[in-house]
Amino acid sequence: MEYNFPVTRTTNPKPRPEDETKLGFARYFTDHMFCMDWDEGIGWHDGRVVPHAPLLIEPASCVLHYAQMMFEGMKAYRTADGEIQIFRPDMNIKRMARTNERMCIPELPGEILLAGIKAVIKEDIDWVPTAPGTALYIRPFIFGDEVSFSVLPAKHYRFLIILSPTGSYYAANDGGLHCTRIYVQDKYIRAAKGGTGYAKVGGNYGGGMRASQDAMKYDCKDVLWLDAAEHKYVEEIGTSNAFFRINDEVITAPLDSGTILPGITRDSVIQLLRRWGVKISERKLSIDEITKASEDGTLQEIFASGTAAVISPIGTLNYNGKDYLVADGKVGPVAQKLYDNLYGMQTGKIEDYMGWVYKLGLKA
Ligand code: COI
């Protein structure tokens, strides 16, 4: 279906960030956003591109009280010849459907997500950054805004897409990889079986902030979560999935518990490692196995994977008051190769030999 969303251009364009090498993560937002509404009996309607501006929201809206919402994270890249492309949007569409089902949010057809992204990026195309390590972060989200205190799914929803020119989530935005310190959290938990761990919902992150704040006290950038039942097996990192290379086996937590966010970068890492003949296992891995490997010298690499994090190597784990060094604390070869290949394909610097890139048909 062809969508022709009406556009209201801003009359007050913002100054562009002065230095693309100092963007940070989601500190700047573009001039426009996409909005659409859902009403019972009508479905999704009135898609439109409007100036990025604060929303008017009734204080009794259910999302502000019961957090019925979902979001996605994607990125757009500009190739050397000005083509704008995104990465594996079919995976975001599938994950969005699973999240919406879990949260009783009406299904959003994937073609609307893609058409909305294209419509809003078309207006803000000159905001897509080009400095090494940068991208235009795309944040689609849906929330229920029915005025109701009943703990029941809303009868009215809003869907928005906002855009932010962005550098790396954790480290210096210089296009290079740098190691991060991570705090192993064994008091609080992120997700339990039957909960919303596999869904992309704000509550998973809001509930993790206590732990992230504690991690900062130990000079750590984020938290490595352990399983809810035994506080023994590694699950994921605050913003991303986690990979461990021990004795030439790369290990990541399996998805079958329903507590792990099925990251698109996670899936891409697994596929690339299989293609390269690297041993990759989706299996339970205990924190004790990791600390032992650090001590006996077999812990070769740890890295985080995610849309925001891309591939972020981890140089030190802080657990139970002790620092565990990952190899020599420097960026490992597997993390570096993954980063170079993923970001290379995304930005068109290397051939998309996995067929993962989706061109928006827009040229800057
Ligand atoms: C993303 O990687 O897109 C995310 O949603 C992580 C975010 C919580 C920073």
mmCIF file of C-alpha atoms and ligand atoms in Angstrom:
data_model
loop_
_atom_site.group_PDB
_atom_site.id
_atom_site.type_symbol
_atom_site.label_atom_id
_atom_site.label_comp_id
_atom_site.label_asym_id
_atom_site.label_seq_id
_atom_site.Cartn_x
_atom_site.Cartn_y
_atom_site.Cartn_z
ATOM 1 C CA MET A 1 0.000 0.000 0.000
ATOM 2 C CA GLU A 2 1.223 3.500 -0.830
ATOM 3 C CA TYR A 3 1.078 5.976 2.054
ATOM 4 C CA ASN A 4 1.025 9.700 1.482
ATOM 5 C CA PHE A 5 1.241 11.202 4.903
ATOM 6 C CA PRO A 6 0.595 14.954 5.159
ATOM 7 C CA VAL A 7 3.616 17.003 6.233
ATOM 8 C CA THR A 8 3.675 20.178 8.311
ATOM 9 C CA ARG A 9 7.198 21.585 8.042
ATOM 10 C CA THR A 10 8.723 23.398 10.967
ATOM 11 C CA THR A 11 8.971 27.161 10.632
ATOM 12 C CA ASN A 12 11.730 27.183 13.212
ATOM 13 C CA PRO A 13 14.524 24.755 12.201
ATOM 14 C CA LYS A 14 17.004 23.994 14.953
ATOM 15 C CA PRO A 15 20.708 24.676 14.671
ATOM 16 C CA ARG A 16 22.559 21.501 13.666
ATOM 17 C CA PRO A 17 24.997 20.009 16.188
ATOM 18 C CA GLU A 18 28.285 21.808 15.685
ATOM 19 C CA ASP A 19 30.571 18.820 15.907
ATOM 20 C CA GLU A 20 29.458 15.404 14.654
ATOM 21 C CA THR A 21 32.263 13.770 16.586
ATOM 22 C CA LYS A 22 30.691 14.911 19.875
ATOM 23 C CA LEU A 23 27.074 13.848 19.370
ATOM 24 C CA GLY A 24 26.826 11.436 22.323
ATOM 25 C CA PHE A 25 23.659 9.350 22.479
ATOM 26 C CA ALA A 26 20.251 10.976 21.898
ATOM 27 C CA ARG A 27 21.275 14.466 23.033
ATOM 28 C CA TYR A 28 19.926 16.184 19.892
ATOM 29 C CA PHE A 29 16.580 15.639 18.200
ATOM 30 C CA THR A 30 15.712 16.511 14.616
ATOM 31 C CA ASP A 31 13.141 19.038 13.384
ATOM 32 C CA HIS A 32 10.266 16.649 12.688
ATOM 33 C CA MET A 33 8.470 13.608 14.056
ATOM 34 C CA PHE A 34 5.893 11.145 12.792
ATOM 35 C CA CYS A 35 2.580 10.720 14.651
ATOM 36 C CA MET A 36 -0.382 8.384 14.212
ATOM 37 C CA ASP A 37 -3.401 7.498 16.349
ATOM 38 C CA TRP A 38 -5.348 4.342 17.092
ATOM 39 C CA ASP A 39 -8.944 4.269 18.177
ATOM 40 C CA GLU A 40 -11.178 1.342 18.948
ATOM 41 C CA GLY A 41 -13.394 0.605 15.940
ATOM 42 C CA ILE A 42 -11.179 2.658 13.592
ATOM 43 C CA GLY A 43 -7.664 1.233 13.919
ATOM 44 C CA TRP A 44 -4.514 3.199 13.033
ATOM 45 C CA HIS A 45 -5.348 6.504 11.369
ATOM 46 C CA ASP A 46 -4.135 10.022 10.616
ATOM 47 C CA GLY A 47 -0.456 9.347 10.060
ATOM 48 C CA ARG A 48 1.357 12.688 9.695
ATOM 49 C CA VAL A 49 4.742 14.342 9.870
ATOM 50 C CA VAL A 50 4.807 17.381 12.144
ATOM 51 C CA PRO A 51 7.448 19.553 13.840
ATOM 52 C CA HIS A 52 9.195 17.762 16.737
ATOM 53 C CA ALA A 53 7.589 19.397 19.766
ATOM 54 C CA PRO A 54 6.362 18.585 23.286
ATOM 55 C CA LEU A 55 3.162 16.542 23.415
ATOM 56 C CA LEU A 56 -0.045 17.635 25.038
ATOM 57 C CA ILE A 57 -1.074 14.765 27.260
ATOM 58 C CA GLU A 58 -3.891 14.457 29.780
ATOM 59 C CA PRO A 59 -2.329 13.817 33.232
ATOM 60 C CA ALA A 60 -4.763 10.929 33.806
ATOM 61 C CA SER A 61 -3.538 9.106 30.653
ATOM 62 C CA CYS A 62 -3.034 5.465 31.519
ATOM 63 C CA VAL A 63 0.576 5.297 30.249
ATOM 64 C CA LEU A 64 1.666 7.810 32.900
ATOM 65 C CA HIS A 65 0.339 5.536 35.628
ATOM 66 C CA TYR A 66 0.514 1.950 34.381
ATOM 67 C CA ALA A 67 3.221 2.176 31.694
ATOM 68 C CA GLN A 68 1.314 0.523 28.839
ATOM 69 C CA MET A 69 3.856 1.343 26.170
ATOM 70 C CA MET A 70 6.465 -0.139 23.865
ATOM 71 C CA PHE A 71 9.413 1.135 21.861
ATOM 72 C CA GLU A 72 11.894 0.066 19.235
ATOM 73 C CA GLY A 73 15.425 1.185 18.414
ATOM 74 C CA MET A 74 16.752 1.405 14.855
ATOM 75 C CA LYS A 75 19.355 3.428 12.976
ATOM 76 C CA ALA A 76 19.640 5.073 9.551
ATOM 77 C CA TYR A 77 23.009 5.464 7.833
ATOM 78 C CA ARG A 78 24.185 7.590 4.922
ATOM 79 C CA THR A 79 26.446 5.887 2.393
ATOM 80 C CA ALA A 80 29.258 7.676 0.555
ATOM 81 C CA ASP A 81 26.938 8.259 -2.430
ATOM 82 C CA GLY A 82 24.207 9.780 -0.229
ATOM 83 C CA GLU A 83 21.893 6.740 -0.092
ATOM 84 C CA ILE A 84 19.956 6.454 3.208
ATOM 85 C CA GLN A 85 19.667 2.907 4.516
ATOM 86 C CA ILE A 86 18.458 1.052 7.592
ATOM 87 C CA PHE A 87 19.345 -2.384 8.964
ATOM 88 C CA ARG A 88 17.152 -5.518 9.095
ATOM 89 C CA PRO A 89 13.837 -3.691 9.685
ATOM 90 C CA ASP A 90 11.969 -7.001 9.219
ATOM 91 C CA MET A 91 13.432 -8.030 12.594
ATOM 92 C CA ASN A 92 12.182 -4.878 14.321
ATOM 93 C CA ILE A 93 8.756 -5.468 12.807
ATOM 94 C CA LYS A 94 8.643 -9.023 14.186
ATOM 95 C CA ARG A 95 9.854 -7.941 17.627
ATOM 96 C CA MET A 96 7.379 -5.081 17.700
ATOM 97 C CA ALA A 97 4.545 -7.555 16.997
ATOM 98 C CA ARG A 98 5.674 -9.783 19.894
ATOM 99 C CA THR A 99 5.995 -6.807 22.253
ATOM 100 C CA ASN A 100 2.589 -5.428 21.280
ATOM 101 C CA GLU A 101 0.982 -8.807 21.831
ATOM 102 C CA ARG A 102 2.530 -9.008 25.332
ATOM 103 C CA MET A 103 1.452 -5.461 26.205
ATOM 104 C CA CYS A 104 -2.089 -5.669 24.687
ATOM 105 C CA ILE A 105 -1.126 -2.860 22.309
ATOM 106 C CA PRO A 106 -2.821 -3.071 18.888
ATOM 107 C CA GLU A 107 -0.677 -4.579 16.161
ATOM 108 C CA LEU A 108 1.043 -2.003 13.981
ATOM 109 C CA PRO A 109 1.511 -3.210 10.387
ATOM 110 C CA GLY A 110 5.189 -3.287 9.450
ATOM 111 C CA GLU A 111 4.475 -1.317 6.286
ATOM 112 C CA ILE A 112 3.218 1.588 8.423
ATOM 113 C CA LEU A 113 6.413 1.541 10.487
ATOM 114 C CA LEU A 114 8.522 1.625 7.320
ATOM 115 C CA ALA A 115 6.375 4.267 5.619
ATOM 116 C CA GLY A 116 6.472 6.440 8.757
ATOM 117 C CA ILE A 117 10.257 6.137 9.029
ATOM 118 C CA LYS A 118 10.676 7.046 5.388
ATOM 119 C CA ALA A 119 8.265 9.992 5.621
ATOM 120 C CA VAL A 120 9.969 11.582 8.626
ATOM 121 C CA ILE A 121 13.555 10.928 7.492
ATOM 122 C CA LYS A 122 12.679 12.480 4.121
ATOM 123 C CA GLU A 123 12.027 15.778 5.949
ATOM 124 C CA ASP A 124 15.147 15.506 8.128
ATOM 125 C CA ILE A 125 17.505 13.905 5.634
ATOM 126 C CA ASP A 126 20.258 16.460 6.219
ATOM 127 C CA TRP A 127 20.321 15.397 9.893
ATOM 128 C CA VAL A 128 21.731 11.941 9.043
ATOM 129 C CA PRO A 129 25.332 12.245 10.277
ATOM 130 C CA THR A 130 28.374 10.938 8.418
ATOM 131 C CA ALA A 131 31.249 11.106 10.929
ATOM 132 C CA PRO A 132 32.775 7.692 11.749
ATOM 133 C CA GLY A 133 30.741 5.824 14.378
ATOM 134 C CA THR A 134 27.626 7.975 13.975
ATOM 135 C CA ALA A 135 24.093 7.240 12.702
ATOM 136 C CA LEU A 136 20.594 8.686 12.880
ATOM 137 C CA TYR A 137 18.943 6.858 15.789
ATOM 138 C CA ILE A 138 15.274 6.080 15.109
ATOM 139 C CA ARG A 139 12.997 5.680 18.125
ATOM 140 C CA PRO A 140 9.489 4.436 17.247
ATOM 141 C CA PHE A 141 7.175 4.107 20.264
ATOM 142 C CA ILE A 142 3.524 3.535 21.112
ATOM 143 C CA PHE A 143 1.663 4.392 24.285
ATOM 144 C CA GLY A 144 -1.894 4.122 25.558
ATOM 145 C CA ASP A 145 -3.329 7.522 26.424
ATOM 146 C CA GLU A 146 -6.871 6.724 27.371
ATOM 147 C CA VAL A 147 -7.957 8.723 30.394
ATOM 148 C CA SER A 148 -8.508 5.849 32.742
ATOM 149 C CA PHE A 149 -7.228 4.421 36.005
ATOM 150 C CA SER A 150 -8.617 0.962 35.264
ATOM 151 C CA VAL A 151 -5.807 -1.532 35.001
ATOM 152 C CA LEU A 152 -6.979 -2.586 31.540
ATOM 153 C CA PRO A 153 -5.668 -2.042 27.996
ATOM 154 C CA ALA A 154 -6.317 1.451 26.657
ATOM 155 C CA LYS A 155 -8.875 2.219 23.951
ATOM 156 C CA HIS A 156 -6.717 4.929 22.393
ATOM 157 C CA TYR A 157 -3.014 4.839 21.454
ATOM 158 C CA ARG A 158 -0.449 7.136 19.910
ATOM 159 C CA PHE A 159 2.411 6.015 17.710
ATOM 160 C CA LEU A 160 5.389 8.336 17.253
ATOM 161 C CA ILE A 161 8.757 8.178 15.546
ATOM 162 C CA ILE A 162 11.446 10.589 16.711
ATOM 163 C CA LEU A 163 14.988 10.878 15.371
ATOM 164 C CA SER A 164 18.344 11.705 16.908
ATOM 165 C CA PRO A 165 21.762 12.059 15.289
ATOM 166 C CA THR A 166 23.847 9.886 17.545
ATOM 167 C CA GLY A 167 27.340 8.642 18.301
ATOM 168 C CA SER A 168 28.275 5.668 20.400
ATOM 169 C CA TYR A 169 26.247 4.860 23.529
ATOM 170 C CA TYR A 170 29.058 4.145 25.965
ATOM 171 C CA ALA A 171 32.356 5.428 24.787
ATOM 172 C CA ALA A 172 34.092 8.359 23.162
ATOM 173 C CA ASN A 173 32.454 9.152 19.851
ATOM 174 C CA ASP A 174 35.617 8.966 17.754
ATOM 175 C CA GLY A 175 34.608 6.076 15.524
ATOM 176 C CA GLY A 176 36.891 3.732 17.461
ATOM 177 C CA LEU A 177 36.115 1.032 20.015
ATOM 178 C CA HIS A 178 36.941 1.511 23.686
ATOM 179 C CA CYS A 179 36.554 -0.843 26.617
ATOM 180 C CA THR A 180 33.875 -0.299 29.226
ATOM 181 C CA ARG A 181 33.648 -1.301 32.902
ATOM 182 C CA ILE A 182 30.516 -3.252 33.832
ATOM 183 C CA TYR A 183 29.038 -3.972 37.271
ATOM 184 C CA VAL A 184 27.675 -7.464 37.917
ATOM 185 C CA GLN A 185 24.341 -7.028 39.684
ATOM 186 C CA ASP A 186 23.435 -9.817 42.073
ATOM 187 C CA LYS A 187 20.856 -8.100 44.259
ATOM 188 C CA TYR A 188 18.200 -6.734 41.909
ATOM 189 C CA ILE A 189 16.862 -8.570 38.859
ATOM 190 C CA ARG A 190 15.744 -7.398 35.424
ATOM 191 C CA ALA A 191 13.293 -10.084 34.338
ATOM 192 C CA ALA A 192 11.783 -13.342 35.501
ATOM 193 C CA LYS A 193 10.136 -16.168 33.557
ATOM 194 C CA GLY A 194 6.646 -15.139 32.505
ATOM 195 C CA GLY A 195 7.485 -11.433 32.776
ATOM 196 C CA THR A 196 8.213 -8.903 30.042
ATOM 197 C CA GLY A 197 11.956 -9.518 29.616
ATOM 198 C CA TYR A 198 11.692 -10.421 25.913
ATOM 199 C CA ALA A 199 9.535 -7.388 25.131
ATOM 200 C CA LYS A 200 10.855 -3.913 24.373
ATOM 201 C CA VAL A 201 9.017 -1.943 27.049
ATOM 202 C CA GLY A 202 9.959 1.036 29.173
ATOM 203 C CA GLY A 203 9.236 -0.792 32.416
ATOM 204 C CA ASN A 204 12.162 -3.170 31.862
ATOM 205 C CA TYR A 205 14.494 -0.177 31.794
ATOM 206 C CA GLY A 206 12.785 1.893 34.495
ATOM 207 C CA GLY A 207 13.038 -1.082 36.856
ATOM 208 C CA GLY A 208 16.758 -1.329 36.096
ATOM 209 C CA MET A 209 17.714 2.231 36.996
ATOM 210 C CA ARG A 210 18.284 1.511 40.690
ATOM 211 C CA ALA A 211 20.954 -0.972 39.631
ATOM 212 C CA SER A 212 22.470 1.315 36.978
ATOM 213 C CA GLN A 213 22.811 4.080 39.530
ATOM 214 C CA ASP A 214 24.558 1.689 41.902
ATOM 215 C CA ALA A 215 26.894 0.633 39.070
ATOM 216 C CA MET A 216 28.026 4.265 38.680
ATOM 217 C CA LYS A 217 29.297 4.198 42.284
ATOM 218 C CA TYR A 218 31.809 1.581 41.167
ATOM 219 C CA ASP A 219 32.782 3.669 38.148
ATOM 220 C CA CYS A 220 30.921 1.240 35.887
ATOM 221 C CA LYS A 221 28.948 2.303 32.817
ATOM 222 C CA ASP A 222 26.248 -0.351 33.077
ATOM 223 C CA VAL A 223 24.992 -3.492 34.739
ATOM 224 C CA LEU A 224 25.364 -7.159 33.847
ATOM 225 C CA TRP A 225 22.158 -8.845 35.006
ATOM 226 C CA LEU A 226 22.021 -12.327 36.510
ATOM 227 C CA ASP A 227 19.016 -14.664 36.305
ATOM 228 C CA ALA A 228 16.100 -14.038 38.643
ATOM 229 C CA ALA A 229 15.807 -17.549 40.082
ATOM 230 C CA GLU A 230 19.361 -18.272 41.252
ATOM 231 C CA HIS A 231 21.339 -15.040 40.669
ATOM 232 C CA LYS A 232 23.898 -17.282 39.040
ATOM 233 C CA TYR A 233 23.650 -17.192 35.236
ATOM 234 C CA VAL A 234 24.438 -14.150 33.119
ATOM 235 C CA GLU A 235 21.495 -12.688 31.217
ATOM 236 C CA GLU A 236 22.127 -9.345 29.504
ATOM 237 C CA ILE A 237 23.623 -5.903 29.990
ATOM 238 C CA GLY A 238 21.442 -2.851 30.803
ATOM 239 C CA THR A 239 21.077 -1.679 27.221
ATOM 240 C CA SER A 240 22.278 -4.658 25.229
ATOM 241 C CA ASN A 241 22.953 -8.385 24.905
ATOM 242 C CA ALA A 242 26.179 -9.851 26.243
ATOM 243 C CA PHE A 243 28.747 -12.173 24.619
ATOM 244 C CA PHE A 244 31.642 -13.938 26.363
ATOM 245 C CA ARG A 245 34.604 -15.570 24.599
ATOM 246 C CA ILE A 246 36.177 -18.247 26.760
ATOM 247 C CA ASN A 247 38.630 -20.792 25.365
ATOM 248 C CA ASP A 248 37.672 -19.884 21.784
ATOM 249 C CA GLU A 249 33.959 -20.462 22.390
ATOM 250 C CA VAL A 250 31.680 -17.419 22.165
ATOM 251 C CA ILE A 251 28.730 -17.767 24.543
ATOM 252 C CA THR A 252 25.521 -15.770 24.910
ATOM 253 C CA ALA A 253 22.393 -16.371 26.992
ATOM 254 C CA PRO A 254 19.690 -18.421 25.230
ATOM 255 C CA LEU A 255 16.309 -16.859 24.447
ATOM 256 C CA ASP A 256 14.151 -19.752 25.656
ATOM 257 C CA SER A 257 13.637 -18.422 29.187
ATOM 258 C CA GLY A 258 11.737 -15.426 27.759
ATOM 259 C CA THR A 259 13.831 -13.130 29.951
ATOM 260 C CA ILE A 260 16.294 -11.967 27.285
ATOM 261 C CA LEU A 261 15.649 -9.172 24.781
ATOM 262 C CA PRO A 262 16.039 -10.739 21.326
ATOM 263 C CA GLY A 263 18.433 -8.164 19.944
ATOM 264 C CA ILE A 264 18.761 -7.674 16.211
ATOM 265 C CA THR A 265 22.481 -7.067 16.633
ATOM 266 C CA ARG A 266 22.598 -10.217 18.821
ATOM 267 C CA ASP A 267 21.111 -12.273 16.008
ATOM 268 C CA SER A 268 23.485 -10.658 13.486
ATOM 269 C CA VAL A 269 26.513 -11.449 15.678
ATOM 270 C CA ILE A 270 25.464 -15.096 15.944
ATOM 271 C CA GLN A 271 24.956 -15.376 12.178
ATOM 272 C CA LEU A 272 28.281 -13.708 11.370
ATOM 273 C CA LEU A 273 30.237 -15.856 13.841
ATOM 274 C CA ARG A 274 28.672 -19.041 12.398
ATOM 275 C CA ARG A 275 29.602 -17.889 8.903
ATOM 276 C CA TRP A 276 33.183 -17.234 9.993
ATOM 277 C CA GLY A 277 33.472 -20.672 11.614
ATOM 278 C CA VAL A 278 33.764 -19.303 15.155
ATOM 279 C CA LYS A 279 32.263 -21.601 17.793
ATOM 280 C CA ILE A 280 29.142 -19.835 19.086
ATOM 281 C CA SER A 281 26.830 -21.251 21.755
ATOM 282 C CA GLU A 282 23.512 -19.983 23.069
ATOM 283 C CA ARG A 283 23.713 -21.529 26.516
ATOM 284 C CA LYS A 284 23.554 -20.790 30.207
ATOM 285 C CA LEU A 285 26.831 -19.423 31.519
ATOM 286 C CA SER A 286 27.428 -18.890 35.227
ATOM 287 C CA ILE A 287 29.166 -15.833 36.635
ATOM 288 C CA ASP A 288 31.472 -18.266 38.461
ATOM 289 C CA GLU A 289 32.622 -19.755 35.134
ATOM 290 C CA ILE A 290 33.456 -16.223 33.949
ATOM 291 C CA THR A 291 35.364 -15.117 37.056
ATOM 292 C CA LYS A 292 37.282 -18.407 37.038
ATOM 293 C CA ALA A 293 38.157 -17.877 33.361
ATOM 294 C CA SER A 294 39.354 -14.357 34.181
ATOM 295 C CA GLU A 295 41.621 -15.780 36.890
ATOM 296 C CA ASP A 296 43.013 -18.670 34.867
ATOM 297 C CA GLY A 297 43.569 -16.551 31.746
ATOM 298 C CA THR A 298 40.981 -18.216 29.475
ATOM 299 C CA LEU A 299 38.557 -15.249 29.397
ATOM 300 C CA GLN A 300 39.436 -13.788 26.000
ATOM 301 C CA GLU A 301 36.697 -11.239 25.375
ATOM 302 C CA ILE A 302 33.409 -9.824 26.587
ATOM 303 C CA PHE A 303 31.321 -7.503 24.446
ATOM 304 C CA ALA A 304 27.856 -5.986 24.437
ATOM 305 C CA SER A 305 25.724 -5.900 21.286
ATOM 306 C CA GLY A 306 22.780 -3.647 20.526
ATOM 307 C CA THR A 307 21.427 -0.996 18.210
ATOM 308 C CA ALA A 308 22.613 1.804 20.481
ATOM 309 C CA ALA A 309 25.685 -0.044 21.765
ATOM 310 C CA VAL A 310 26.598 -1.542 18.332
ATOM 311 C CA ILE A 311 29.509 -3.704 19.543
ATOM 312 C CA SER A 312 30.908 -2.411 22.827
ATOM 313 C CA PRO A 313 33.886 -4.298 24.273
ATOM 314 C CA ILE A 314 34.098 -4.730 28.014
ATOM 315 C CA GLY A 315 37.492 -4.598 29.675
ATOM 316 C CA THR A 316 36.585 -5.180 33.318
ATOM 317 C CA LEU A 317 33.769 -6.781 35.310
ATOM 318 C CA ASN A 318 33.218 -5.590 38.844
ATOM 319 C CA TYR A 319 31.634 -8.375 40.909
ATOM 320 C CA ASN A 320 31.291 -8.704 44.667
ATOM 321 C CA GLY A 321 33.673 -5.818 45.272
ATOM 322 C CA LYS A 322 36.412 -7.229 43.049
ATOM 323 C CA ASP A 323 37.617 -6.304 39.555
ATOM 324 C CA TYR A 324 37.922 -9.140 37.036
ATOM 325 C CA LEU A 325 40.003 -8.212 34.028
ATOM 326 C CA VAL A 326 38.986 -9.436 30.578
ATOM 327 C CA ALA A 327 42.229 -10.650 28.958
ATOM 328 C CA ASP A 328 44.531 -7.596 28.915
ATOM 329 C CA GLY A 329 41.608 -5.128 29.182
ATOM 330 C CA LYS A 330 42.017 -4.145 25.514
ATOM 331 C CA VAL A 331 39.600 -4.446 22.570
ATOM 332 C CA GLY A 332 39.474 -8.075 21.410
ATOM 333 C CA PRO A 333 39.810 -9.237 17.795
ATOM 334 C CA VAL A 334 36.344 -10.809 17.535
ATOM 335 C CA ALA A 335 34.606 -7.650 18.809
ATOM 336 C CA GLN A 336 36.677 -5.525 16.431
ATOM 337 C CA LYS A 337 35.918 -7.735 13.404
ATOM 338 C CA LEU A 338 32.200 -7.784 14.237
ATOM 339 C CA TYR A 339 32.116 -4.009 14.592
ATOM 340 C CA ASP A 340 34.003 -3.444 11.349
ATOM 341 C CA ASN A 341 31.735 -5.791 9.410
ATOM 342 C CA LEU A 342 28.421 -4.655 10.896
ATOM 343 C CA TYR A 343 29.091 -0.918 10.753
ATOM 344 C CA GLY A 344 30.811 -1.417 7.389
ATOM 345 C CA MET A 345 27.700 -3.042 5.884
ATOM 346 C CA GLN A 346 25.374 -0.549 7.546
ATOM 347 C CA THR A 347 27.220 2.432 6.100
ATOM 348 C CA GLY A 348 27.912 0.822 2.712
ATOM 349 C CA LYS A 349 31.688 0.818 3.252
ATOM 350 C CA ILE A 350 31.778 -2.917 2.730
ATOM 351 C CA GLU A 351 29.520 -5.104 0.610
ATOM 352 C CA ASP A 352 26.294 -6.223 2.292
ATOM 353 C CA TYR A 353 27.120 -9.909 1.918
ATOM 354 C CA MET A 354 24.308 -10.918 4.326
ATOM 355 C CA GLY A 355 21.494 -9.069 2.514
ATOM 356 C CA TRP A 356 20.687 -7.101 5.697
ATOM 357 C CA VAL A 357 20.615 -3.542 4.432
ATOM 358 C CA TYR A 358 17.292 -1.934 3.462
ATOM 359 C CA LYS A 359 17.515 1.150 1.273
ATOM 360 C CA LEU A 360 14.851 3.754 2.017
ATOM 361 C CA GLY A 361 14.938 5.117 -1.529
ATOM 362 C CA LEU A 362 16.004 8.539 -0.225
ATOM 363 C CA LYS A 363 19.129 10.370 -1.302
ATOM 364 C CA ALA A 364 20.842 13.136 0.614
HETATM 365 C C1 COI B 1 18.661 0.278 21.532
HETATM 366 O O1 COI B 1 19.753 -0.261 21.436
HETATM 367 O O2 COI B 1 18.063 0.737 20.545
HETATM 368 C C2 COI B 1 17.991 0.402 22.807
HETATM 369 O O3 COI B 1 16.809 0.493 22.835
HETATM 370 C C3 COI B 1 18.789 0.508 24.032
HETATM 371 C C4 COI B 1 18.424 1.735 24.776
HETATM 372 C C5 COI B 1 17.788 1.361 26.057
HETATM 373 C C6 COI B 1 19.570 2.655 24.941
#
